[in-house]
Amino acid sequence: MEILQRGGVVALPTETVYGLAANAEDELAVRRVFAIKGRPATHPLIVHLAGVEALPDWASYIPEQARRLAEAFWPGPLTLVLPRTPRATDAVTGGQDTVALRVPSHPVALAVLRALGGGLAAPSANRFGRVSPTTAEHVRQDLGSEVDLILDGGPCTVGVESTIVDLSSGPPTILRPGGLAAEELERVLGCPVPVRTASTVRVSGSLASHYAPRVGVVLVEPSEAIPRAEALRSQGLRVGVLGPVNLTLPRDLPRFDIPEDPAGAARLLYLRLREADEAGLDMLIACLPPAQGLGMAVRDRLARAAAPRPPEA
C-alpha cells in the first residue's frame, strides 16, 4: 500500500486480466503508467473502485439504468462510462468529460482498493497494443523491473477485459464487448444493448489493432482452417491453428486448443496467443467462435489481433 501512496505502480490481478495500477488521483503516477505501457495520453484509463458506494465520488450523473447494472454485476467484469466529477482528472480520462468505472471481483484487487480508500487507474499490465497478461509471469515477461511490485493472484478466471457500457448520454450501448455478455445486460435492463462500432467517446481497447501477438493472425470459420493453413504452408510459412478442442487437424500442424464453450475460450485466449508467439510461428489461423455470449468478446479480440498493425516506432 505504501508503494501506491507514494506514487508507485503495482501490477495486480483482477478477474479479467492483470492490471498496471496507480493511484487514480496521483497525476504523476498515472502518467508513469502511460510511460511504462507506451500508451498514448489520449487513450483513457478505467478507474477501479472498491464498491458501488464510491460511484457518486467519480460520476456526476448516475442514471437509473447505470445503478441497476452496478447493483447486478459489481463486483465483476463490467465498466460503466458516465459523466465525470472533478475527482476524475484529464490524465485518467484522456481529456474527456466522461470517466470509465468498474469494481473488480478479484479478492486481491478489492483488498488493495479498500486499503487505499480511493480509486486505481489500472489498464492491462502489458505493452500497449499487445496481448494482455492473465498470469503474474506474463507481467514479468512483458514489463520486468519497470513495475515496483507484482502481486501474484493466480491465473485470471475471466481472461478477457471487462465489457464497457456507455451510459453517459442516451440509451445504453456497448463500446467494447468483454467478460459480461450482452444477453446478461439485456436481461437486467429489459431492452436491447447494442454494440456501437463508432463512438465519439474514447475507451480502452477501442483501436482497430489491439491485443495483438507478434505472430500474424488470419481469421477463419472452423471449416476453413485446414485449407487456409495448407495454403500458407505451401508458401513456406510456419503455421499453427487456434481453434476448438474438437477440431480435427493434421498431426504435423501445431494446434492451440481453446474450449468449445465461449467462457472457456475467453479464459484461455490470451494464453494461447502467447504460446503461439513462443512457438515461433509466422501465421496463426484463428477459428472464430459463434457470436453468442462471451463469443462476442473472443471475436472482438481476434478481429483486433488480426487487424493491420501500425508501424513500429
PDB file of C-alpha atoms in Angstrom:
ATOM      1  CA  MET A   1       0.000   0.000   0.000  1.00  0.00           C
ATOM      2  CA  GLU A   2       2.900   2.357   0.742  1.00  0.00           C
ATOM      3  CA  ILE A   3       4.067   1.947  -2.848  1.00  0.00           C
ATOM      4  CA  LEU A   4       0.781   3.248  -4.228  1.00  0.00           C
ATOM      5  CA  GLN A   5       0.524   6.038  -1.666  1.00  0.00           C
ATOM      6  CA  ARG A   6       3.960   7.373  -2.601  1.00  0.00           C
ATOM      7  CA  GLY A   7       3.235   7.338  -6.335  1.00  0.00           C
ATOM      8  CA  GLY A   8       4.393   3.856  -7.270  1.00  0.00           C
ATOM      9  CA  VAL A   9       2.975   1.448  -9.828  1.00  0.00           C
ATOM     10  CA  VAL A  10       1.814  -2.061  -8.888  1.00  0.00           C
ATOM     11  CA  ALA A  11       0.712  -4.922 -11.134  1.00  0.00           C
ATOM     12  CA  LEU A  12      -2.212  -6.730  -9.572  1.00  0.00           C
ATOM     13  CA  PRO A  13      -4.683  -9.441 -10.557  1.00  0.00           C
ATOM     14  CA  THR A  14      -8.299  -8.868 -11.451  1.00  0.00           C
ATOM     15  CA  GLU A  15     -10.792 -11.462 -12.617  1.00  0.00           C
ATOM     16  CA  THR A  16     -10.353 -10.219 -16.199  1.00  0.00           C
ATOM     17  CA  VAL A  17      -6.618  -9.601 -16.764  1.00  0.00           C
ATOM     18  CA  TYR A  18      -3.692  -8.308 -14.683  1.00  0.00           C
ATOM     19  CA  GLY A  19      -3.750  -4.532 -14.292  1.00  0.00           C
ATOM     20  CA  LEU A  20      -0.972  -1.950 -14.043  1.00  0.00           C
ATOM     21  CA  ALA A  21      -2.295   0.072 -11.128  1.00  0.00           C
ATOM     22  CA  ALA A  22      -1.593   3.558  -9.840  1.00  0.00           C
ATOM     23  CA  ASN A  23      -3.479   5.912  -7.527  1.00  0.00           C
ATOM     24  CA  ALA A  24      -6.011   7.485  -9.897  1.00  0.00           C
ATOM     25  CA  GLU A  25      -5.700  10.846  -8.106  1.00  0.00           C
ATOM     26  CA  ASP A  26      -1.904  10.996  -8.402  1.00  0.00           C
ATOM     27  CA  GLU A  27      -1.292  12.535 -11.826  1.00  0.00           C
ATOM     28  CA  LEU A  28       2.439  11.771 -11.876  1.00  0.00           C
ATOM     29  CA  ALA A  29       1.796   8.121 -11.013  1.00  0.00           C
ATOM     30  CA  VAL A  30      -0.878   7.881 -13.706  1.00  0.00           C
ATOM     31  CA  ARG A  31       1.493   9.368 -16.267  1.00  0.00           C
ATOM     32  CA  ARG A  32       4.086   6.781 -15.279  1.00  0.00           C
ATOM     33  CA  VAL A  33       1.564   4.062 -16.158  1.00  0.00           C
ATOM     34  CA  PHE A  34       1.257   5.586 -19.623  1.00  0.00           C
ATOM     35  CA  ALA A  35       5.049   5.724 -19.965  1.00  0.00           C
ATOM     36  CA  ILE A  36       5.590   2.106 -18.884  1.00  0.00           C
ATOM     37  CA  LYS A  37       2.980   0.826 -21.304  1.00  0.00           C
ATOM     38  CA  GLY A  38       3.894   3.175 -24.150  1.00  0.00           C
ATOM     39  CA  ARG A  39       0.245   4.182 -24.203  1.00  0.00           C
ATOM     40  CA  PRO A  40      -0.966   7.385 -25.932  1.00  0.00           C
ATOM     41  CA  ALA A  41      -2.010  10.034 -23.406  1.00  0.00           C
ATOM     42  CA  THR A  42      -5.350  10.465 -25.183  1.00  0.00           C
ATOM     43  CA  HIS A  43      -6.290   6.806 -24.597  1.00  0.00           C
ATOM     44  CA  PRO A  44      -8.313   6.895 -21.343  1.00  0.00           C
ATOM     45  CA  LEU A  45      -7.944   4.554 -18.392  1.00  0.00           C
ATOM     46  CA  ILE A  46     -10.538   2.698 -16.342  1.00  0.00           C
ATOM     47  CA  VAL A  47     -10.798   3.704 -12.683  1.00  0.00           C
ATOM     48  CA  HIS A  48     -11.282   0.709 -10.387  1.00  0.00           C
ATOM     49  CA  LEU A  49     -13.321   1.222  -7.217  1.00  0.00           C
ATOM     50  CA  ALA A  50     -13.791  -0.753  -4.006  1.00  0.00           C
ATOM     51  CA  GLY A  51     -17.591  -0.781  -4.235  1.00  0.00           C
ATOM     52  CA  VAL A  52     -20.714   0.720  -5.721  1.00  0.00           C
ATOM     53  CA  GLU A  53     -20.908   3.207  -2.855  1.00  0.00           C
ATOM     54  CA  ALA A  54     -17.914   5.056  -4.380  1.00  0.00           C
ATOM     55  CA  LEU A  55     -19.741   5.694  -7.660  1.00  0.00           C
ATOM     56  CA  PRO A  56     -21.025   9.228  -6.760  1.00  0.00           C
ATOM     57  CA  ASP A  57     -17.456  10.320  -5.959  1.00  0.00           C
ATOM     58  CA  TRP A  58     -16.439   9.810  -9.590  1.00  0.00           C
ATOM     59  CA  ALA A  59     -19.660  10.142 -11.642  1.00  0.00           C
ATOM     60  CA  SER A  60     -21.580  13.441 -11.638  1.00  0.00           C
ATOM     61  CA  TYR A  61     -24.733  11.846 -13.033  1.00  0.00           C
ATOM     62  CA  ILE A  62     -25.829   8.245 -12.487  1.00  0.00           C
ATOM     63  CA  PRO A  63     -28.915   7.240 -14.498  1.00  0.00           C
ATOM     64  CA  GLU A  64     -31.230   4.580 -13.141  1.00  0.00           C
ATOM     65  CA  GLN A  65     -30.013   2.055 -15.723  1.00  0.00           C
ATOM     66  CA  ALA A  66     -26.436   2.525 -14.522  1.00  0.00           C
ATOM     67  CA  ARG A  67     -27.496   1.890 -10.922  1.00  0.00           C
ATOM     68  CA  ARG A  68     -29.318  -1.283 -11.937  1.00  0.00           C
ATOM     69  CA  LEU A  69     -26.304  -2.614 -13.805  1.00  0.00           C
ATOM     70  CA  ALA A  70     -23.912  -1.752 -10.977  1.00  0.00           C
ATOM     71  CA  GLU A  71     -26.126  -3.439  -8.406  1.00  0.00           C
ATOM     72  CA  ALA A  72     -26.479  -6.534 -10.585  1.00  0.00           C
ATOM     73  CA  PHE A  73     -22.901  -7.004 -11.804  1.00  0.00           C
ATOM     74  CA  TRP A  74     -20.469  -5.287  -9.423  1.00  0.00           C
ATOM     75  CA  PRO A  75     -18.071  -6.617  -8.364  1.00  0.00           C
ATOM     76  CA  GLY A  76     -17.480  -8.068 -11.820  1.00  0.00           C
ATOM     77  CA  PRO A  77     -16.293  -7.573 -15.412  1.00  0.00           C
ATOM     78  CA  LEU A  78     -18.470  -4.553 -16.224  1.00  0.00           C
ATOM     79  CA  THR A  79     -17.246  -0.995 -16.850  1.00  0.00           C
ATOM     80  CA  LEU A  80     -19.681   1.931 -16.899  1.00  0.00           C
ATOM     81  CA  VAL A  81     -18.921   5.154 -18.800  1.00  0.00           C
ATOM     82  CA  LEU A  82     -20.549   8.132 -17.083  1.00  0.00           C
ATOM     83  CA  PRO A  83     -20.143  11.912 -16.842  1.00  0.00           C
ATOM     84  CA  ARG A  84     -17.201  12.589 -14.562  1.00  0.00           C
ATOM     85  CA  THR A  85     -16.741  14.595 -11.378  1.00  0.00           C
ATOM     86  CA  PRO A  86     -13.634  16.749 -10.795  1.00  0.00           C
ATOM     87  CA  ARG A  87     -12.097  13.787  -8.976  1.00  0.00           C
ATOM     88  CA  ALA A  88     -11.501  12.130 -12.372  1.00  0.00           C
ATOM     89  CA  THR A  89      -8.650  14.126 -13.868  1.00  0.00           C
ATOM     90  CA  ASP A  90      -7.755  14.711 -17.513  1.00  0.00           C
ATOM     91  CA  ALA A  91      -4.797  12.361 -17.078  1.00  0.00           C
ATOM     92  CA  VAL A  92      -7.206   9.479 -16.430  1.00  0.00           C
ATOM     93  CA  THR A  93      -9.989  10.418 -18.860  1.00  0.00           C
ATOM     94  CA  GLY A  94      -7.809  11.488 -21.782  1.00  0.00           C
ATOM     95  CA  GLY A  95      -9.331  14.966 -21.522  1.00  0.00           C
ATOM     96  CA  GLN A  96     -12.913  13.753 -21.982  1.00  0.00           C
ATOM     97  CA  ASP A  97     -15.941  14.754 -19.923  1.00  0.00           C
ATOM     98  CA  THR A  98     -16.644  11.095 -19.132  1.00  0.00           C
ATOM     99  CA  VAL A  99     -14.961   8.535 -16.904  1.00  0.00           C
ATOM    100  CA  ALA A 100     -14.924   4.723 -17.115  1.00  0.00           C
ATOM    101  CA  LEU A 101     -15.566   2.983 -13.779  1.00  0.00           C
ATOM    102  CA  ARG A 102     -15.703  -0.576 -12.506  1.00  0.00           C
ATOM    103  CA  VAL A 103     -15.464  -2.706  -9.361  1.00  0.00           C
ATOM    104  CA  PRO A 104     -13.270  -5.790  -9.862  1.00  0.00           C
ATOM    105  CA  SER A 105     -14.173  -9.047  -8.160  1.00  0.00           C
ATOM    106  CA  HIS A 106     -10.690 -10.453  -7.506  1.00  0.00           C
ATOM    107  CA  PRO A 107     -10.071 -10.547  -3.723  1.00  0.00           C
ATOM    108  CA  VAL A 108      -6.519  -9.190  -4.068  1.00  0.00           C
ATOM    109  CA  ALA A 109      -7.630  -6.189  -6.117  1.00  0.00           C
ATOM    110  CA  LEU A 110     -10.510  -5.492  -3.735  1.00  0.00           C
ATOM    111  CA  ALA A 111      -8.238  -5.708  -0.683  1.00  0.00           C
ATOM    112  CA  VAL A 112      -5.832  -3.180  -2.203  1.00  0.00           C
ATOM    113  CA  LEU A 113      -8.667  -0.830  -3.140  1.00  0.00           C
ATOM    114  CA  ARG A 114     -10.211  -0.967   0.323  1.00  0.00           C
ATOM    115  CA  ALA A 115      -6.865  -0.273   1.960  1.00  0.00           C
ATOM    116  CA  LEU A 116      -6.175   2.630  -0.404  1.00  0.00           C
ATOM    117  CA  GLY A 117      -9.584   4.198   0.151  1.00  0.00           C
ATOM    118  CA  GLY A 118      -9.719   5.625  -3.363  1.00  0.00           C
ATOM    119  CA  GLY A 119      -9.592   4.647  -6.997  1.00  0.00           C
ATOM    120  CA  LEU A 120      -6.955   2.829  -9.014  1.00  0.00           C
ATOM    121  CA  ALA A 121      -6.259   3.608 -12.645  1.00  0.00           C
ATOM    122  CA  ALA A 122      -5.368   0.159 -13.941  1.00  0.00           C
ATOM    123  CA  PRO A 123      -5.046  -0.700 -17.634  1.00  0.00           C
ATOM    124  CA  SER A 124      -3.727  -4.136 -18.596  1.00  0.00           C
ATOM    125  CA  ALA A 125      -0.157  -4.751 -17.417  1.00  0.00           C
ATOM    126  CA  ASN A 126       1.500  -5.138 -20.819  1.00  0.00           C
ATOM    127  CA  ARG A 127       2.961  -3.044 -23.628  1.00  0.00           C
ATOM    128  CA  PHE A 128       0.307  -1.010 -25.377  1.00  0.00           C
ATOM    129  CA  GLY A 129      -1.469  -2.872 -28.177  1.00  0.00           C
ATOM    130  CA  ARG A 130      -0.055  -6.275 -27.268  1.00  0.00           C
ATOM    131  CA  VAL A 131      -1.621  -9.368 -25.702  1.00  0.00           C
ATOM    132  CA  SER A 132      -2.972  -8.766 -22.213  1.00  0.00           C
ATOM    133  CA  PRO A 133      -1.494 -10.745 -19.288  1.00  0.00           C
ATOM    134  CA  THR A 134      -3.555 -13.334 -17.447  1.00  0.00           C
ATOM    135  CA  THR A 135      -0.800 -14.513 -15.057  1.00  0.00           C
ATOM    136  CA  ALA A 136       1.827 -12.753 -12.977  1.00  0.00           C
ATOM    137  CA  GLU A 137       4.530 -14.391 -15.086  1.00  0.00           C
ATOM    138  CA  HIS A 138       3.125 -12.723 -18.198  1.00  0.00           C
ATOM    139  CA  VAL A 139       3.595  -9.361 -16.448  1.00  0.00           C
ATOM    140  CA  ARG A 140       7.201 -10.227 -15.572  1.00  0.00           C
ATOM    141  CA  GLN A 141       7.895 -11.201 -19.166  1.00  0.00           C
ATOM    142  CA  ASP A 142       6.375  -8.003 -20.548  1.00  0.00           C
ATOM    143  CA  LEU A 143       7.364  -5.311 -18.065  1.00  0.00           C
ATOM    144  CA  GLY A 144      10.019  -6.800 -15.793  1.00  0.00           C
ATOM    145  CA  SER A 145      11.653  -4.393 -13.360  1.00  0.00           C
ATOM    146  CA  GLU A 146       9.726  -1.347 -14.644  1.00  0.00           C
ATOM    147  CA  VAL A 147       6.950  -2.235 -12.180  1.00  0.00           C
ATOM    148  CA  ASP A 148       7.545  -1.539  -8.483  1.00  0.00           C
ATOM    149  CA  LEU A 149       5.685  -4.660  -7.351  1.00  0.00           C
ATOM    150  CA  ILE A 150       3.836  -7.588  -8.938  1.00  0.00           C
ATOM    151  CA  LEU A 151       1.111  -9.211  -6.836  1.00  0.00           C
ATOM    152  CA  ASP A 152       0.550 -12.835  -7.868  1.00  0.00           C
ATOM    153  CA  GLY A 153      -3.102 -13.799  -7.529  1.00  0.00           C
ATOM    154  CA  GLY A 154      -3.018 -16.826  -9.839  1.00  0.00           C
ATOM    155  CA  PRO A 155      -4.483 -17.110 -13.350  1.00  0.00           C
ATOM    156  CA  CYS A 156      -7.348 -14.765 -14.202  1.00  0.00           C
ATOM    157  CA  THR A 157     -10.698 -16.543 -14.220  1.00  0.00           C
ATOM    158  CA  VAL A 158     -12.417 -14.497 -16.970  1.00  0.00           C
ATOM    159  CA  GLY A 159      -9.421 -13.958 -19.246  1.00  0.00           C
ATOM    160  CA  VAL A 160     -10.636 -11.014 -21.364  1.00  0.00           C
ATOM    161  CA  GLU A 161     -11.190  -7.417 -20.367  1.00  0.00           C
ATOM    162  CA  SER A 162     -14.432  -6.023 -18.983  1.00  0.00           C
ATOM    163  CA  THR A 163     -17.460  -5.152 -21.062  1.00  0.00           C
ATOM    164  CA  ILE A 164     -17.639  -1.360 -21.442  1.00  0.00           C
ATOM    165  CA  VAL A 165     -21.146   0.147 -21.481  1.00  0.00           C
ATOM    166  CA  ASP A 166     -21.702   3.826 -22.285  1.00  0.00           C
ATOM    167  CA  LEU A 167     -24.439   5.430 -20.197  1.00  0.00           C
ATOM    168  CA  SER A 168     -23.136   8.981 -20.415  1.00  0.00           C
ATOM    169  CA  SER A 169     -25.922  10.085 -22.765  1.00  0.00           C
ATOM    170  CA  GLY A 170     -28.808   8.313 -24.455  1.00  0.00           C
ATOM    171  CA  PRO A 171     -29.654   4.603 -24.323  1.00  0.00           C
ATOM    172  CA  PRO A 172     -27.014   2.137 -23.082  1.00  0.00           C
ATOM    173  CA  THR A 173     -24.589   0.863 -25.718  1.00  0.00           C
ATOM    174  CA  ILE A 174     -21.613  -1.465 -25.614  1.00  0.00           C
ATOM    175  CA  LEU A 175     -18.366   0.221 -26.625  1.00  0.00           C
ATOM    176  CA  ARG A 176     -16.254  -2.907 -26.028  1.00  0.00           C
ATOM    177  CA  PRO A 177     -17.558  -6.476 -25.718  1.00  0.00           C
ATOM    178  CA  GLY A 178     -15.948  -8.226 -22.786  1.00  0.00           C
ATOM    179  CA  GLY A 179     -16.306 -10.567 -19.871  1.00  0.00           C
ATOM    180  CA  LEU A 180     -20.013  -9.854 -19.337  1.00  0.00           C
ATOM    181  CA  ALA A 181     -22.291 -10.983 -22.155  1.00  0.00           C
ATOM    182  CA  ALA A 182     -24.715  -8.571 -23.814  1.00  0.00           C
ATOM    183  CA  GLU A 183     -27.508 -11.029 -23.111  1.00  0.00           C
ATOM    184  CA  GLU A 184     -26.932 -10.562 -19.354  1.00  0.00           C
ATOM    185  CA  LEU A 185     -27.117  -6.780 -19.662  1.00  0.00           C
ATOM    186  CA  GLU A 186     -30.345  -7.028 -21.633  1.00  0.00           C
ATOM    187  CA  ARG A 187     -31.831  -9.406 -19.086  1.00  0.00           C
ATOM    188  CA  VAL A 188     -31.384  -6.855 -16.298  1.00  0.00           C
ATOM    189  CA  LEU A 189     -32.371  -3.764 -18.287  1.00  0.00           C
ATOM    190  CA  GLY A 190     -35.192  -5.338 -20.281  1.00  0.00           C
ATOM    191  CA  CYS A 191     -34.084  -3.648 -23.505  1.00  0.00           C
ATOM    192  CA  PRO A 192     -31.565  -4.222 -26.311  1.00  0.00           C
ATOM    193  CA  VAL A 193     -27.986  -3.144 -25.594  1.00  0.00           C
ATOM    194  CA  PRO A 194     -26.313  -2.918 -28.997  1.00  0.00           C
ATOM    195  CA  VAL A 195     -22.604  -2.794 -29.770  1.00  0.00           C
ATOM    196  CA  ARG A 196     -21.663   0.627 -31.122  1.00  0.00           C
ATOM    197  CA  THR A 197     -18.874   0.314 -33.695  1.00  0.00           C
ATOM    198  CA  ALA A 198     -18.224   4.073 -33.856  1.00  0.00           C
ATOM    199  CA  SER A 199     -18.423   6.490 -30.949  1.00  0.00           C
ATOM    200  CA  THR A 200     -17.203   9.934 -30.006  1.00  0.00           C
ATOM    201  CA  VAL A 201     -16.400   8.526 -26.555  1.00  0.00           C
ATOM    202  CA  ARG A 202     -12.886   7.056 -26.449  1.00  0.00           C
ATOM    203  CA  VAL A 203     -12.451   3.952 -24.302  1.00  0.00           C
ATOM    204  CA  SER A 204      -9.795   1.349 -23.591  1.00  0.00           C
ATOM    205  CA  GLY A 205      -9.259  -1.301 -26.244  1.00  0.00           C
ATOM    206  CA  SER A 206     -11.154   0.510 -28.982  1.00  0.00           C
ATOM    207  CA  LEU A 207      -8.374   0.835 -31.559  1.00  0.00           C
ATOM    208  CA  ALA A 208      -8.596  -1.276 -34.715  1.00  0.00           C
ATOM    209  CA  SER A 209      -5.320  -3.047 -33.912  1.00  0.00           C
ATOM    210  CA  HIS A 210      -5.064  -4.182 -30.303  1.00  0.00           C
ATOM    211  CA  TYR A 211      -4.456  -7.312 -28.196  1.00  0.00           C
ATOM    212  CA  ALA A 212      -2.011  -8.352 -30.930  1.00  0.00           C
ATOM    213  CA  PRO A 213       0.612 -11.086 -30.680  1.00  0.00           C
ATOM    214  CA  ARG A 214       3.803 -10.892 -32.741  1.00  0.00           C
ATOM    215  CA  VAL A 215       2.595 -13.711 -34.992  1.00  0.00           C
ATOM    216  CA  GLY A 216       0.308 -12.749 -37.868  1.00  0.00           C
ATOM    217  CA  VAL A 217      -3.335 -13.736 -37.314  1.00  0.00           C
ATOM    218  CA  VAL A 218      -5.771 -14.905 -40.013  1.00  0.00           C
ATOM    219  CA  LEU A 219      -9.460 -15.285 -39.115  1.00  0.00           C
ATOM    220  CA  VAL A 220     -11.485 -18.194 -40.488  1.00  0.00           C
ATOM    221  CA  GLU A 221     -14.555 -20.257 -39.799  1.00  0.00           C
ATOM    222  CA  PRO A 222     -13.557 -23.682 -38.388  1.00  0.00           C
ATOM    223  CA  SER A 223     -14.331 -25.460 -41.670  1.00  0.00           C
ATOM    224  CA  GLU A 224     -11.810 -23.231 -43.464  1.00  0.00           C
ATOM    225  CA  ALA A 225      -8.922 -23.802 -41.058  1.00  0.00           C
ATOM    226  CA  ILE A 226      -7.178 -26.709 -42.791  1.00  0.00           C
ATOM    227  CA  PRO A 227      -7.361 -25.364 -46.384  1.00  0.00           C
ATOM    228  CA  ARG A 228      -6.087 -21.947 -45.278  1.00  0.00           C
ATOM    229  CA  ALA A 229      -3.306 -23.478 -43.201  1.00  0.00           C
ATOM    230  CA  GLU A 230      -2.166 -25.749 -46.026  1.00  0.00           C
ATOM    231  CA  ALA A 231      -2.191 -22.869 -48.492  1.00  0.00           C
ATOM    232  CA  LEU A 232       0.079 -20.839 -46.244  1.00  0.00           C
ATOM    233  CA  ARG A 233       2.353 -23.803 -45.519  1.00  0.00           C
ATOM    234  CA  SER A 234       2.784 -24.313 -49.256  1.00  0.00           C
ATOM    235  CA  GLN A 235       4.350 -20.829 -49.283  1.00  0.00           C
ATOM    236  CA  GLY A 236       6.982 -21.979 -46.818  1.00  0.00           C
ATOM    237  CA  LEU A 237       5.421 -20.319 -43.770  1.00  0.00           C
ATOM    238  CA  ARG A 238       5.385 -21.790 -40.266  1.00  0.00           C
ATOM    239  CA  VAL A 239       1.669 -22.070 -39.462  1.00  0.00           C
ATOM    240  CA  GLY A 240      -0.436 -23.076 -36.471  1.00  0.00           C
ATOM    241  CA  VAL A 241      -4.173 -23.241 -35.756  1.00  0.00           C
ATOM    242  CA  LEU A 242      -6.101 -21.759 -32.841  1.00  0.00           C
ATOM    243  CA  GLY A 243      -9.444 -23.494 -32.567  1.00  0.00           C
ATOM    244  CA  PRO A 244     -11.854 -25.624 -30.535  1.00  0.00           C
ATOM    245  CA  VAL A 245     -10.576 -28.839 -28.979  1.00  0.00           C
ATOM    246  CA  ASN A 246     -12.819 -30.970 -31.206  1.00  0.00           C
ATOM    247  CA  LEU A 247     -11.316 -29.602 -34.438  1.00  0.00           C
ATOM    248  CA  THR A 248      -9.633 -32.357 -36.466  1.00  0.00           C
ATOM    249  CA  LEU A 249      -6.241 -31.261 -37.798  1.00  0.00           C
ATOM    250  CA  PRO A 250      -3.236 -32.974 -39.450  1.00  0.00           C
ATOM    251  CA  ARG A 251      -0.825 -34.250 -36.801  1.00  0.00           C
ATOM    252  CA  ASP A 252       2.060 -32.169 -38.095  1.00  0.00           C
ATOM    253  CA  LEU A 253       0.092 -28.917 -37.821  1.00  0.00           C
ATOM    254  CA  PRO A 254       0.738 -27.102 -34.497  1.00  0.00           C
ATOM    255  CA  ARG A 255      -2.508 -26.586 -32.655  1.00  0.00           C
ATOM    256  CA  PHE A 256      -3.517 -24.236 -29.863  1.00  0.00           C
ATOM    257  CA  ASP A 257      -6.749 -25.534 -28.390  1.00  0.00           C
ATOM    258  CA  ILE A 258      -9.407 -23.483 -26.653  1.00  0.00           C
ATOM    259  CA  PRO A 259     -12.625 -24.893 -25.153  1.00  0.00           C
ATOM    260  CA  GLU A 260     -15.787 -25.020 -27.247  1.00  0.00           C
ATOM    261  CA  ASP A 261     -17.809 -23.067 -24.683  1.00  0.00           C
ATOM    262  CA  PRO A 262     -17.391 -19.279 -25.051  1.00  0.00           C
ATOM    263  CA  ALA A 263     -16.451 -18.661 -21.406  1.00  0.00           C
ATOM    264  CA  GLY A 264     -13.724 -21.292 -21.580  1.00  0.00           C
ATOM    265  CA  ALA A 265     -12.468 -19.889 -24.864  1.00  0.00           C
ATOM    266  CA  ALA A 266     -12.269 -16.389 -23.362  1.00  0.00           C
ATOM    267  CA  ARG A 267     -10.386 -17.644 -20.307  1.00  0.00           C
ATOM    268  CA  LEU A 268      -7.598 -19.255 -22.375  1.00  0.00           C
ATOM    269  CA  LEU A 269      -7.485 -16.981 -25.425  1.00  0.00           C
ATOM    270  CA  TYR A 270      -4.589 -14.728 -24.397  1.00  0.00           C
ATOM    271  CA  LEU A 271      -2.597 -17.661 -23.039  1.00  0.00           C
ATOM    272  CA  ARG A 272      -2.864 -19.444 -26.390  1.00  0.00           C
ATOM    273  CA  LEU A 273      -1.883 -16.307 -28.325  1.00  0.00           C
ATOM    274  CA  ARG A 274       1.232 -16.045 -26.185  1.00  0.00           C
ATOM    275  CA  GLU A 275       2.014 -19.726 -26.748  1.00  0.00           C
ATOM    276  CA  ALA A 276       1.759 -19.178 -30.499  1.00  0.00           C
ATOM    277  CA  ASP A 277       4.344 -16.400 -30.193  1.00  0.00           C
ATOM    278  CA  GLU A 278       6.646 -18.655 -28.180  1.00  0.00           C
ATOM    279  CA  ALA A 279       6.362 -21.348 -30.873  1.00  0.00           C
ATOM    280  CA  GLY A 280       7.969 -19.005 -33.401  1.00  0.00           C
ATOM    281  CA  LEU A 281       5.175 -19.192 -35.964  1.00  0.00           C
ATOM    282  CA  ASP A 282       4.788 -16.911 -38.951  1.00  0.00           C
ATOM    283  CA  MET A 283       0.995 -17.167 -39.104  1.00  0.00           C
ATOM    284  CA  LEU A 284      -1.762 -18.317 -36.772  1.00  0.00           C
ATOM    285  CA  ILE A 285      -5.065 -19.457 -38.272  1.00  0.00           C
ATOM    286  CA  ALA A 286      -7.698 -18.445 -35.701  1.00  0.00           C
ATOM    287  CA  CYS A 287     -11.142 -20.043 -35.795  1.00  0.00           C
ATOM    288  CA  LEU A 288     -13.968 -17.678 -34.935  1.00  0.00           C
ATOM    289  CA  PRO A 289     -16.401 -18.859 -32.232  1.00  0.00           C
ATOM    290  CA  PRO A 290     -20.172 -18.347 -32.529  1.00  0.00           C
ATOM    291  CA  ALA A 291     -21.249 -14.734 -31.924  1.00  0.00           C
ATOM    292  CA  GLN A 292     -23.126 -15.560 -28.727  1.00  0.00           C
ATOM    293  CA  GLY A 293     -22.406 -14.860 -25.076  1.00  0.00           C
ATOM    294  CA  LEU A 294     -18.700 -14.333 -24.464  1.00  0.00           C
ATOM    295  CA  GLY A 295     -18.101 -15.478 -28.026  1.00  0.00           C
ATOM    296  CA  MET A 296     -18.678 -11.829 -28.949  1.00  0.00           C
ATOM    297  CA  ALA A 297     -15.706 -10.774 -26.831  1.00  0.00           C
ATOM    298  CA  VAL A 298     -13.481 -13.513 -28.257  1.00  0.00           C
ATOM    299  CA  ARG A 299     -14.398 -12.498 -31.800  1.00  0.00           C
ATOM    300  CA  ASP A 300     -13.708  -8.848 -30.961  1.00  0.00           C
ATOM    301  CA  ARG A 301     -10.235  -9.643 -29.565  1.00  0.00           C
ATOM    302  CA  LEU A 302      -9.350 -11.863 -32.514  1.00  0.00           C
ATOM    303  CA  ALA A 303     -10.501  -9.230 -35.005  1.00  0.00           C
ATOM    304  CA  ARG A 304      -8.268  -6.621 -33.378  1.00  0.00           C
ATOM    305  CA  ALA A 305      -5.365  -9.084 -33.191  1.00  0.00           C
ATOM    306  CA  ALA A 306      -5.710  -9.717 -36.917  1.00  0.00           C
ATOM    307  CA  ALA A 307      -6.096  -6.056 -37.955  1.00  0.00           C
ATOM    308  CA  PRO A 308      -3.303  -4.268 -39.859  1.00  0.00           C
ATOM    309  CA  ARG A 309      -0.776  -3.065 -37.329  1.00  0.00           C
ATOM    310  CA  PRO A 310       0.668   0.410 -37.043  1.00  0.00           C
ATOM    311  CA  PRO A 311       4.358   0.668 -37.936  1.00  0.00           C
ATOM    312  CA  GLU A 312       6.801   0.120 -35.097  1.00  0.00           C
ATOM    313  CA  ALA A 313       8.070   3.312 -33.513  1.00  0.00           C
TER     314      ALA A 313
END
